[in-house]
Amino acid sequence: MKRIAILTSGGDAPGMNAHIRAVVRTGLARGLEVIGVVGGYEGLMEGNFRNLERKDTVNIVSQGGTILKTSRSEVFLSKEGRAKGAKNLKDNNIDGLIACGGDGTLKGAHALFKEHGIRIVGTPGTIDNDLYGTYYTIGFDTACNTAAEAIDRVRDTADSHGRVFIVEVMGRHEGHIAMEVGISCGAEYISVPEAVTNLEILYEKYTQLGFHNRTIIVIGEGGGKYKGAYELAEALKTEYNIDAKCAVLGHIQRGGSPTVRDRTLASHLGLSAVDALLAGKTNVLVGRVHHNITYTPFPETWTKRKELQPYMFDLAELLA
Ligand code: F6P
């Protein structure tokens, strides 16, 4: 193996730059050439490749976003699109590819492997933390810290005015961010797609515990009975005549300098992804469970579910 490539795809996640840096530096240390694919799978299909040297990775470890840019490519969902991408890899003599992203990225990587025999490993880059095969994904910790800081601020104004706030956090399908952030901000109620949002319980707490002067409800955007903050606010108004203010945190959770945890995770996974390619691994997600590097066949990362830990539900209920 002489030349490897790396791309970032799907929603960007803080720590992707630390990951690229680790891939480049490990690759060079192992005597490889490292190519950056600019613009995710779109860039792969366009042949938008650039050589990455050590100097390209100076001072990026602390930067949010991704220097390689990213995309959500519709065209890459087609066989024709993937054939173009595979041809560009072969024409550029690339022996192995590292694809960093979420479930869509890993599905694309699996198809590239199956249809064209591309040697490819994936790394978990998404704030959502919804991939089976790794305890944490790159970006999750930063997104949670960003959301927690915002909610602490909302708490001040909720407290001052005696208001109910519903804060909506990201997490397309699963409630990892909502649960983690809700617990760490002492939310009075956490609504996640993994559990039924019970308005009666919420109301009971609101009245009996007397915390209605400063109520924070954290809801994951990812569905469940109420799809987002505004829908839940409407239900509270209709059912119990409670006026709740909504704050949708949105994309601010995706930006900013990565936390130390994200930087070290991203670095560890970068080094390990290069070594996985060199060891002949392919069609797997390179993840980390506790402190061990794991290799999970791509399909398992979306067919198996990373469940929220039961203790989290206990914390959410008992400590609210
Ligand atoms: O996949 C990460 C994520 O931020 C999700 O939490 C969110 O639902 C989605 O991306 C938003 O995607 P986009 O930036 O394409 O609107």
mmCIF file of C-alpha atoms and ligand atoms in Angstrom:
data_model
loop_
_atom_site.group_PDB
_atom_site.id
_atom_site.type_symbol
_atom_site.label_atom_id
_atom_site.label_comp_id
_atom_site.label_asym_id
_atom_site.label_seq_id
_atom_site.Cartn_x
_atom_site.Cartn_y
_atom_site.Cartn_z
ATOM 1 C CA MET A 1 0.000 0.000 0.000
ATOM 2 C CA LYS A 2 1.505 3.309 -1.130
ATOM 3 C CA ARG A 3 -1.233 5.902 -1.450
ATOM 4 C CA ILE A 4 -4.242 6.335 0.767
ATOM 5 C CA ALA A 5 -7.013 8.924 0.695
ATOM 6 C CA ILE A 6 -9.295 10.468 3.264
ATOM 7 C CA LEU A 7 -12.641 12.211 2.913
ATOM 8 C CA THR A 8 -15.169 13.715 5.297
ATOM 9 C CA SER A 9 -18.822 13.336 4.409
ATOM 10 C CA GLY A 10 -22.317 14.126 5.720
ATOM 11 C CA GLY A 11 -22.788 16.643 8.516
ATOM 12 C CA ASP A 12 -19.486 18.119 9.655
ATOM 13 C CA ALA A 13 -18.459 17.406 13.222
ATOM 14 C CA PRO A 14 -15.966 19.149 15.518
ATOM 15 C CA GLY A 15 -12.853 16.997 15.620
ATOM 16 C CA MET A 16 -12.824 16.102 11.930
ATOM 17 C CA ASN A 17 -9.748 18.293 11.465
ATOM 18 C CA ALA A 18 -7.937 16.604 14.335
ATOM 19 C CA HIS A 19 -8.817 13.336 12.614
ATOM 20 C CA ILE A 20 -7.475 14.439 9.227
ATOM 21 C CA ARG A 21 -4.292 15.623 10.938
ATOM 22 C CA ALA A 22 -3.818 12.236 12.605
ATOM 23 C CA VAL A 23 -4.428 10.353 9.354
ATOM 24 C CA VAL A 24 -1.936 12.517 7.465
ATOM 25 C CA ARG A 25 0.757 12.374 10.109
ATOM 26 C CA THR A 26 0.369 8.636 10.709
ATOM 27 C CA GLY A 27 0.309 7.964 6.973
ATOM 28 C CA LEU A 28 3.493 9.948 6.406
ATOM 29 C CA ALA A 29 5.179 8.284 9.384
ATOM 30 C CA ARG A 30 4.326 4.903 7.852
ATOM 31 C CA GLY A 31 5.836 5.939 4.504
ATOM 32 C CA LEU A 32 2.530 6.489 2.677
ATOM 33 C CA GLU A 33 1.346 9.317 0.464
ATOM 34 C CA VAL A 34 -1.889 10.812 1.740
ATOM 35 C CA ILE A 35 -4.485 12.341 -0.568
ATOM 36 C CA GLY A 36 -7.355 14.508 0.596
ATOM 37 C CA VAL A 37 -10.653 14.216 -1.255
ATOM 38 C CA VAL A 38 -12.223 17.679 -1.189
ATOM 39 C CA GLY A 39 -16.005 17.837 -0.716
ATOM 40 C CA GLY A 40 -16.850 14.326 0.473
ATOM 41 C CA TYR A 41 -18.462 11.944 -2.025
ATOM 42 C CA GLU A 42 -19.204 14.854 -4.396
ATOM 43 C CA GLY A 43 -15.472 15.512 -4.549
ATOM 44 C CA LEU A 44 -14.793 11.827 -5.057
ATOM 45 C CA MET A 45 -17.030 11.775 -8.135
ATOM 46 C CA GLU A 46 -15.486 14.999 -9.480
ATOM 47 C CA GLY A 47 -11.940 13.788 -8.859
ATOM 48 C CA ASN A 48 -11.289 16.742 -6.566
ATOM 49 C CA PHE A 49 -8.139 15.388 -4.935
ATOM 50 C CA ARG A 50 -5.187 17.135 -3.322
ATOM 51 C CA ASN A 51 -1.933 15.959 -1.824
ATOM 52 C CA LEU A 52 -1.792 16.384 1.920
ATOM 53 C CA GLU A 53 1.534 17.186 3.539
ATOM 54 C CA ARG A 54 2.397 17.709 7.160
ATOM 55 C CA LYS A 55 2.299 21.491 6.636
ATOM 56 C CA ASP A 56 -1.375 21.235 5.625
ATOM 57 C CA THR A 57 -2.186 19.935 9.074
ATOM 58 C CA VAL A 58 -0.475 22.611 11.124
ATOM 59 C CA ASN A 59 -2.790 24.455 13.536
ATOM 60 C CA ILE A 60 -5.913 22.569 12.570
ATOM 61 C CA VAL A 61 -6.222 20.300 15.611
ATOM 62 C CA SER A 62 -8.303 22.916 17.432
ATOM 63 C CA GLN A 63 -10.425 24.029 14.462
ATOM 64 C CA GLY A 64 -14.070 23.100 13.992
ATOM 65 C CA GLY A 65 -15.491 22.145 10.599
ATOM 66 C CA THR A 66 -13.406 20.210 8.106
ATOM 67 C CA ILE A 67 -10.582 21.522 5.926
ATOM 68 C CA LEU A 68 -11.584 18.885 3.366
ATOM 69 C CA LYS A 69 -15.169 20.217 3.240
ATOM 70 C CA THR A 70 -18.146 17.914 3.095
ATOM 71 C CA SER A 71 -21.394 17.218 1.262
ATOM 72 C CA ARG A 72 -24.586 15.208 1.378
ATOM 73 C CA SER A 73 -24.493 13.745 -2.085
ATOM 74 C CA GLU A 74 -27.680 12.608 -3.823
ATOM 75 C CA VAL A 75 -25.757 11.474 -6.909
ATOM 76 C CA PHE A 76 -23.529 9.148 -4.906
ATOM 77 C CA LEU A 77 -26.653 7.226 -3.949
ATOM 78 C CA SER A 78 -26.749 5.968 -7.547
ATOM 79 C CA LYS A 79 -24.615 3.170 -8.976
ATOM 80 C CA GLU A 80 -23.398 5.498 -11.718
ATOM 81 C CA GLY A 81 -22.220 8.033 -9.161
ATOM 82 C CA ARG A 82 -20.313 5.421 -7.208
ATOM 83 C CA ALA A 83 -18.755 4.017 -10.383
ATOM 84 C CA LYS A 84 -17.358 7.489 -11.137
ATOM 85 C CA GLY A 85 -15.930 7.735 -7.641
ATOM 86 C CA ALA A 86 -14.346 4.278 -7.837
ATOM 87 C CA LYS A 87 -12.809 5.082 -11.237
ATOM 88 C CA ASN A 88 -11.243 8.262 -9.866
ATOM 89 C CA LEU A 89 -9.713 6.319 -6.991
ATOM 90 C CA LYS A 90 -8.310 3.709 -9.351
ATOM 91 C CA ASP A 91 -7.051 6.306 -11.873
ATOM 92 C CA ASN A 92 -5.217 8.065 -9.045
ATOM 93 C CA ASN A 93 -3.650 4.801 -7.829
ATOM 94 C CA ILE A 94 -5.258 5.089 -4.440
ATOM 95 C CA ASP A 95 -4.905 1.823 -2.560
ATOM 96 C CA GLY A 96 -7.137 2.564 0.407
ATOM 97 C CA LEU A 97 -9.753 5.093 1.487
ATOM 98 C CA ILE A 98 -10.797 6.380 4.906
ATOM 99 C CA ALA A 99 -14.344 7.764 4.958
ATOM 100 C CA CYS A 100 -15.225 9.780 8.042
ATOM 101 C CA GLY A 101 -18.913 10.481 8.653
ATOM 102 C CA GLY A 102 -22.241 9.147 9.875
ATOM 103 C CA ASP A 103 -24.532 6.328 8.752
ATOM 104 C CA GLY A 104 -25.026 7.712 5.222
ATOM 105 C CA THR A 105 -21.264 7.877 4.760
ATOM 106 C CA LEU A 106 -20.809 4.308 5.928
ATOM 107 C CA LYS A 107 -23.580 3.064 3.618
ATOM 108 C CA GLY A 108 -21.822 4.743 0.696
ATOM 109 C CA ALA A 109 -18.518 3.206 1.762
ATOM 110 C CA HIS A 110 -20.061 -0.251 1.957
ATOM 111 C CA ALA A 111 -21.503 0.120 -1.554
ATOM 112 C CA LEU A 112 -18.095 1.216 -2.904
ATOM 113 C CA PHE A 113 -16.541 -1.873 -1.371
ATOM 114 C CA LYS A 114 -19.227 -4.246 -2.637
ATOM 115 C CA GLU A 115 -19.553 -2.882 -6.150
ATOM 116 C CA HIS A 116 -15.927 -2.004 -6.882
ATOM 117 C CA GLY A 117 -13.773 -3.846 -4.353
ATOM 118 C CA ILE A 118 -12.404 -0.569 -2.995
ATOM 119 C CA ARG A 119 -10.341 -1.125 0.140
ATOM 120 C CA ILE A 120 -12.119 1.161 2.555
ATOM 121 C CA VAL A 121 -12.528 1.745 6.265
ATOM 122 C CA GLY A 122 -14.930 4.153 7.927
ATOM 123 C CA THR A 123 -14.497 6.326 10.980
ATOM 124 C CA PRO A 124 -17.374 7.706 13.062
ATOM 125 C CA GLY A 125 -17.728 11.434 12.455
ATOM 126 C CA THR A 126 -21.119 12.757 13.515
ATOM 127 C CA ILE A 127 -22.374 14.786 16.447
ATOM 128 C CA ASP A 128 -25.347 12.415 16.778
ATOM 129 C CA ASN A 129 -23.432 9.504 18.377
ATOM 130 C CA ASP A 130 -25.916 7.141 16.733
ATOM 131 C CA LEU A 131 -23.513 4.593 15.271
ATOM 132 C CA TYR A 132 -23.222 1.066 16.557
ATOM 133 C CA GLY A 133 -19.593 -0.038 16.821
ATOM 134 C CA THR A 134 -18.122 2.831 18.779
ATOM 135 C CA TYR A 135 -18.885 4.135 22.216
ATOM 136 C CA TYR A 136 -18.553 7.741 21.077
ATOM 137 C CA THR A 137 -18.478 9.418 17.697
ATOM 138 C CA ILE A 138 -16.190 12.318 16.803
ATOM 139 C CA GLY A 139 -18.028 15.576 17.540
ATOM 140 C CA PHE A 140 -20.552 14.286 20.034
ATOM 141 C CA ASP A 141 -18.757 15.563 23.111
ATOM 142 C CA THR A 142 -18.269 19.041 21.654
ATOM 143 C CA ALA A 143 -21.892 19.267 20.522
ATOM 144 C CA CYS A 144 -23.060 18.259 23.997
ATOM 145 C CA ASN A 145 -20.836 20.846 25.655
ATOM 146 C CA THR A 146 -22.025 23.554 23.277
ATOM 147 C CA ALA A 147 -25.654 22.667 23.925
ATOM 148 C CA ALA A 148 -25.072 22.474 27.676
ATOM 149 C CA GLU A 149 -23.538 25.924 27.731
ATOM 150 C CA ALA A 150 -26.509 27.308 25.821
ATOM 151 C CA ILE A 151 -28.999 25.611 28.148
ATOM 152 C CA ASP A 152 -27.221 26.962 31.237
ATOM 153 C CA ARG A 153 -27.798 30.412 29.765
ATOM 154 C CA VAL A 154 -31.437 29.673 29.029
ATOM 155 C CA ARG A 155 -31.735 28.492 32.621
ATOM 156 C CA ASP A 156 -30.751 31.951 33.894
ATOM 157 C CA THR A 157 -33.517 33.698 32.013
ATOM 158 C CA ALA A 158 -36.044 30.922 32.719
ATOM 159 C CA ASP A 159 -35.253 31.281 36.393
ATOM 160 C CA SER A 160 -35.472 35.076 36.382
ATOM 161 C CA HIS A 161 -38.853 35.119 34.680
ATOM 162 C CA GLY A 162 -40.277 31.920 36.091
ATOM 163 C CA ARG A 163 -40.782 30.526 32.630
ATOM 164 C CA VAL A 164 -41.014 27.121 31.060
ATOM 165 C CA PHE A 165 -38.513 26.589 28.243
ATOM 166 C CA ILE A 166 -38.380 23.758 25.769
ATOM 167 C CA VAL A 167 -34.901 23.472 24.293
ATOM 168 C CA GLU A 168 -34.571 21.406 21.127
ATOM 169 C CA VAL A 169 -31.222 19.772 20.441
ATOM 170 C CA MET A 170 -29.983 17.875 17.386
ATOM 171 C CA GLY A 171 -29.976 14.118 16.875
ATOM 172 C CA ARG A 172 -31.685 13.088 13.662
ATOM 173 C CA HIS A 173 -32.925 9.664 14.742
ATOM 174 C CA GLU A 174 -31.783 9.084 18.314
ATOM 175 C CA GLY A 175 -31.730 10.912 21.621
ATOM 176 C CA HIS A 176 -28.069 10.617 22.623
ATOM 177 C CA ILE A 177 -27.452 14.377 22.660
ATOM 178 C CA ALA A 178 -30.765 15.148 24.361
ATOM 179 C CA MET A 179 -30.215 12.596 27.103
ATOM 180 C CA GLU A 180 -26.598 13.477 27.827
ATOM 181 C CA VAL A 181 -27.244 17.215 27.779
ATOM 182 C CA GLY A 182 -30.549 17.005 29.624
ATOM 183 C CA ILE A 183 -28.948 15.092 32.504
ATOM 184 C CA SER A 184 -25.923 17.352 32.669
ATOM 185 C CA CYS A 185 -28.035 20.520 32.703
ATOM 186 C CA GLY A 186 -30.462 19.197 35.298
ATOM 187 C CA ALA A 187 -33.409 19.390 32.908
ATOM 188 C CA GLU A 188 -36.733 18.838 34.625
ATOM 189 C CA TYR A 189 -37.880 16.676 31.728
ATOM 190 C CA ILE A 190 -36.075 15.000 28.812
ATOM 191 C CA SER A 191 -37.967 13.928 25.731
ATOM 192 C CA VAL A 192 -36.209 11.433 23.460
ATOM 193 C CA PRO A 193 -37.454 9.241 20.611
ATOM 194 C CA GLU A 194 -36.438 6.146 22.593
ATOM 195 C CA ALA A 195 -39.106 6.737 25.267
ATOM 196 C CA VAL A 196 -42.726 7.795 25.245
ATOM 197 C CA THR A 197 -43.102 11.464 26.086
ATOM 198 C CA ASN A 198 -45.696 11.377 28.784
ATOM 199 C CA LEU A 199 -47.411 14.743 29.220
ATOM 200 C CA GLU A 200 -49.200 13.586 32.353
ATOM 201 C CA ILE A 201 -45.932 12.789 34.094
ATOM 202 C CA LEU A 202 -44.496 16.065 32.912
ATOM 203 C CA TYR A 203 -47.488 17.969 34.262
ATOM 204 C CA GLU A 204 -47.455 16.065 37.535
ATOM 205 C CA LYS A 205 -43.857 17.101 38.088
ATOM 206 C CA TYR A 206 -44.659 20.640 37.062
ATOM 207 C CA THR A 207 -47.368 20.994 39.659
ATOM 208 C CA GLN A 208 -46.374 18.696 42.531
ATOM 209 C CA LEU A 209 -42.672 19.443 42.697
ATOM 210 C CA GLY A 210 -43.287 23.143 42.432
ATOM 211 C CA PHE A 211 -40.482 23.786 40.023
ATOM 212 C CA HIS A 212 -42.677 25.695 37.627
ATOM 213 C CA ASN A 213 -40.676 28.842 38.268
ATOM 214 C CA ARG A 214 -37.794 27.511 36.268
ATOM 215 C CA THR A 215 -38.615 24.566 34.096
ATOM 216 C CA ILE A 216 -36.278 23.325 31.407
ATOM 217 C CA ILE A 217 -37.478 20.612 29.079
ATOM 218 C CA VAL A 218 -34.890 19.213 26.653
ATOM 219 C CA ILE A 219 -36.225 17.540 23.535
ATOM 220 C CA GLY A 220 -34.307 15.716 20.799
ATOM 221 C CA GLU A 221 -35.245 16.748 17.270
ATOM 222 C CA GLY A 222 -35.391 13.103 16.265
ATOM 223 C CA GLY A 223 -39.073 12.435 16.645
ATOM 224 C CA GLY A 224 -40.937 10.407 19.197
ATOM 225 C CA LYS A 225 -44.492 11.475 19.972
ATOM 226 C CA TYR A 226 -43.797 15.206 19.621
ATOM 227 C CA LYS A 227 -41.625 16.232 16.723
ATOM 228 C CA GLY A 228 -39.556 19.019 18.159
ATOM 229 C CA ALA A 229 -39.981 21.878 20.598
ATOM 230 C CA TYR A 230 -42.868 23.680 18.899
ATOM 231 C CA GLU A 231 -45.067 20.604 18.711
ATOM 232 C CA LEU A 232 -44.482 19.838 22.365
ATOM 233 C CA ALA A 233 -45.192 23.475 23.285
ATOM 234 C CA GLU A 234 -48.484 23.301 21.418
ATOM 235 C CA ALA A 235 -49.472 20.141 23.259
ATOM 236 C CA LEU A 236 -48.649 21.709 26.643
ATOM 237 C CA LYS A 237 -50.769 24.701 25.771
ATOM 238 C CA THR A 238 -53.708 22.645 24.533
ATOM 239 C CA GLU A 239 -53.683 20.071 27.319
ATOM 240 C CA TYR A 240 -52.642 22.124 30.341
ATOM 241 C CA ASN A 241 -52.680 25.776 29.274
ATOM 242 C CA ILE A 242 -48.967 26.058 29.964
ATOM 243 C CA ASP A 243 -47.120 28.713 27.981
ATOM 244 C CA ALA A 244 -43.675 27.458 27.070
ATOM 245 C CA LYS A 245 -40.945 29.326 25.235
ATOM 246 C CA CYS A 246 -39.014 27.393 22.608
ATOM 247 C CA ALA A 247 -35.301 27.545 21.826
ATOM 248 C CA VAL A 248 -34.054 25.491 18.900
ATOM 249 C CA LEU A 249 -30.278 25.235 19.149
ATOM 250 C CA GLY A 250 -29.778 23.922 15.613
ATOM 251 C CA HIS A 251 -26.479 24.144 13.787
ATOM 252 C CA ILE A 252 -24.552 26.035 16.465
ATOM 253 C CA GLN A 253 -24.134 22.541 17.939
ATOM 254 C CA ARG A 254 -22.104 21.515 14.902
ATOM 255 C CA GLY A 255 -19.521 24.305 15.060
ATOM 256 C CA GLY A 256 -16.718 25.449 17.283
ATOM 257 C CA SER A 257 -13.422 24.214 18.564
ATOM 258 C CA PRO A 258 -13.517 20.523 19.539
ATOM 259 C CA THR A 259 -13.204 19.501 23.178
ATOM 260 C CA VAL A 260 -10.140 17.654 24.412
ATOM 261 C CA ARG A 261 -12.124 14.397 24.398
ATOM 262 C CA ASP A 262 -13.065 14.855 20.758
ATOM 263 C CA ARG A 263 -9.528 15.787 19.772
ATOM 264 C CA THR A 264 -7.996 12.733 21.412
ATOM 265 C CA LEU A 265 -10.703 10.384 20.120
ATOM 266 C CA ALA A 266 -10.342 11.783 16.601
ATOM 267 C CA SER A 267 -6.562 11.431 16.775
ATOM 268 C CA HIS A 268 -6.701 7.875 18.097
ATOM 269 C CA LEU A 269 -9.177 6.842 15.402
ATOM 270 C CA GLY A 270 -7.083 8.541 12.704
ATOM 271 C CA LEU A 271 -3.974 6.620 13.625
ATOM 272 C CA SER A 272 -5.962 3.408 13.973
ATOM 273 C CA ALA A 273 -7.718 3.822 10.619
ATOM 274 C CA VAL A 274 -4.399 4.092 8.777
ATOM 275 C CA ASP A 275 -3.067 1.058 10.598
ATOM 276 C CA ALA A 276 -6.291 -0.836 9.870
ATOM 277 C CA LEU A 277 -5.821 -0.249 6.126
ATOM 278 C CA LEU A 278 -2.192 -1.339 6.384
ATOM 279 C CA ALA A 279 -3.283 -4.480 8.236
ATOM 280 C CA GLY A 280 -5.564 -5.353 5.319
ATOM 281 C CA LYS A 281 -8.878 -4.468 6.949
ATOM 282 C CA THR A 282 -11.705 -3.300 4.751
ATOM 283 C CA ASN A 283 -15.486 -2.772 4.840
ATOM 284 C CA VAL A 284 -15.372 -2.000 8.554
ATOM 285 C CA LEU A 285 -15.970 0.904 10.881
ATOM 286 C CA VAL A 286 -12.929 1.662 13.004
ATOM 287 C CA GLY A 287 -14.397 2.609 16.368
ATOM 288 C CA ARG A 288 -13.461 2.700 20.025
ATOM 289 C CA VAL A 289 -15.216 0.856 22.813
ATOM 290 C CA HIS A 290 -13.834 1.813 26.209
ATOM 291 C CA HIS A 291 -10.163 2.214 25.312
ATOM 292 C CA ASN A 292 -10.011 -0.528 22.710
ATOM 293 C CA ILE A 293 -10.080 -0.051 18.962
ATOM 294 C CA THR A 294 -12.816 -2.143 17.357
ATOM 295 C CA TYR A 295 -13.636 -3.126 13.782
ATOM 296 C CA THR A 296 -17.324 -3.492 13.001
ATOM 297 C CA PRO A 297 -18.549 -4.675 9.583
ATOM 298 C CA PHE A 298 -20.283 -1.717 7.947
ATOM 299 C CA PRO A 299 -23.802 -3.225 7.767
ATOM 300 C CA GLU A 300 -23.799 -3.879 11.522
ATOM 301 C CA THR A 301 -23.290 -0.175 12.191
ATOM 302 C CA TRP A 302 -26.764 0.583 10.890
ATOM 303 C CA THR A 303 -28.627 -2.695 11.452
ATOM 304 C CA LYS A 304 -27.660 -2.853 15.126
ATOM 305 C CA ARG A 305 -28.738 -0.115 17.459
ATOM 306 C CA LYS A 306 -26.640 1.735 19.974
ATOM 307 C CA GLU A 307 -29.097 1.890 22.830
ATOM 308 C CA LEU A 308 -29.197 4.624 25.425
ATOM 309 C CA GLN A 309 -27.891 3.117 28.658
ATOM 310 C CA PRO A 310 -30.672 2.205 31.131
ATOM 311 C CA TYR A 311 -28.931 4.153 33.921
ATOM 312 C CA MET A 312 -29.498 7.309 31.899
ATOM 313 C CA PHE A 313 -33.264 6.892 32.079
ATOM 314 C CA ASP A 314 -32.943 6.432 35.850
ATOM 315 C CA LEU A 315 -30.869 9.593 36.142
ATOM 316 C CA ALA A 316 -33.285 11.512 33.960
ATOM 317 C CA GLU A 317 -36.221 10.459 36.086
ATOM 318 C CA LEU A 318 -34.789 10.470 39.606
ATOM 319 C CA LEU A 319 -32.690 13.598 39.456
ATOM 320 C CA ALA A 320 -35.136 15.864 37.659
HETATM 321 O O1 F6P B 1 -26.044 14.258 11.247
HETATM 322 C C1 F6P B 1 -25.792 15.319 12.078
HETATM 323 C C2 F6P B 1 -26.902 16.326 12.023
HETATM 324 O O2 F6P B 1 -26.440 17.518 12.604
HETATM 325 C C3 F6P B 1 -28.215 15.889 12.676
HETATM 326 O O3 F6P B 1 -28.211 16.046 14.062
HETATM 327 C C4 F6P B 1 -29.196 16.786 11.988
HETATM 328 O O4 F6P B 1 -30.483 16.212 11.987
HETATM 329 C C5 F6P B 1 -28.651 16.871 10.598
HETATM 330 O O5 F6P B 1 -27.268 16.615 10.694
HETATM 331 C C6 F6P B 1 -28.850 18.200 9.912
HETATM 332 O O6 F6P B 1 -28.332 18.096 8.641
HETATM 333 P P1 F6P B 1 -28.127 19.318 7.663
HETATM 334 O O7 F6P B 1 -27.008 20.151 8.183
HETATM 335 O O8 F6P B 1 -27.824 18.705 6.347
HETATM 336 O O9 F6P B 1 -29.414 20.086 7.686
#
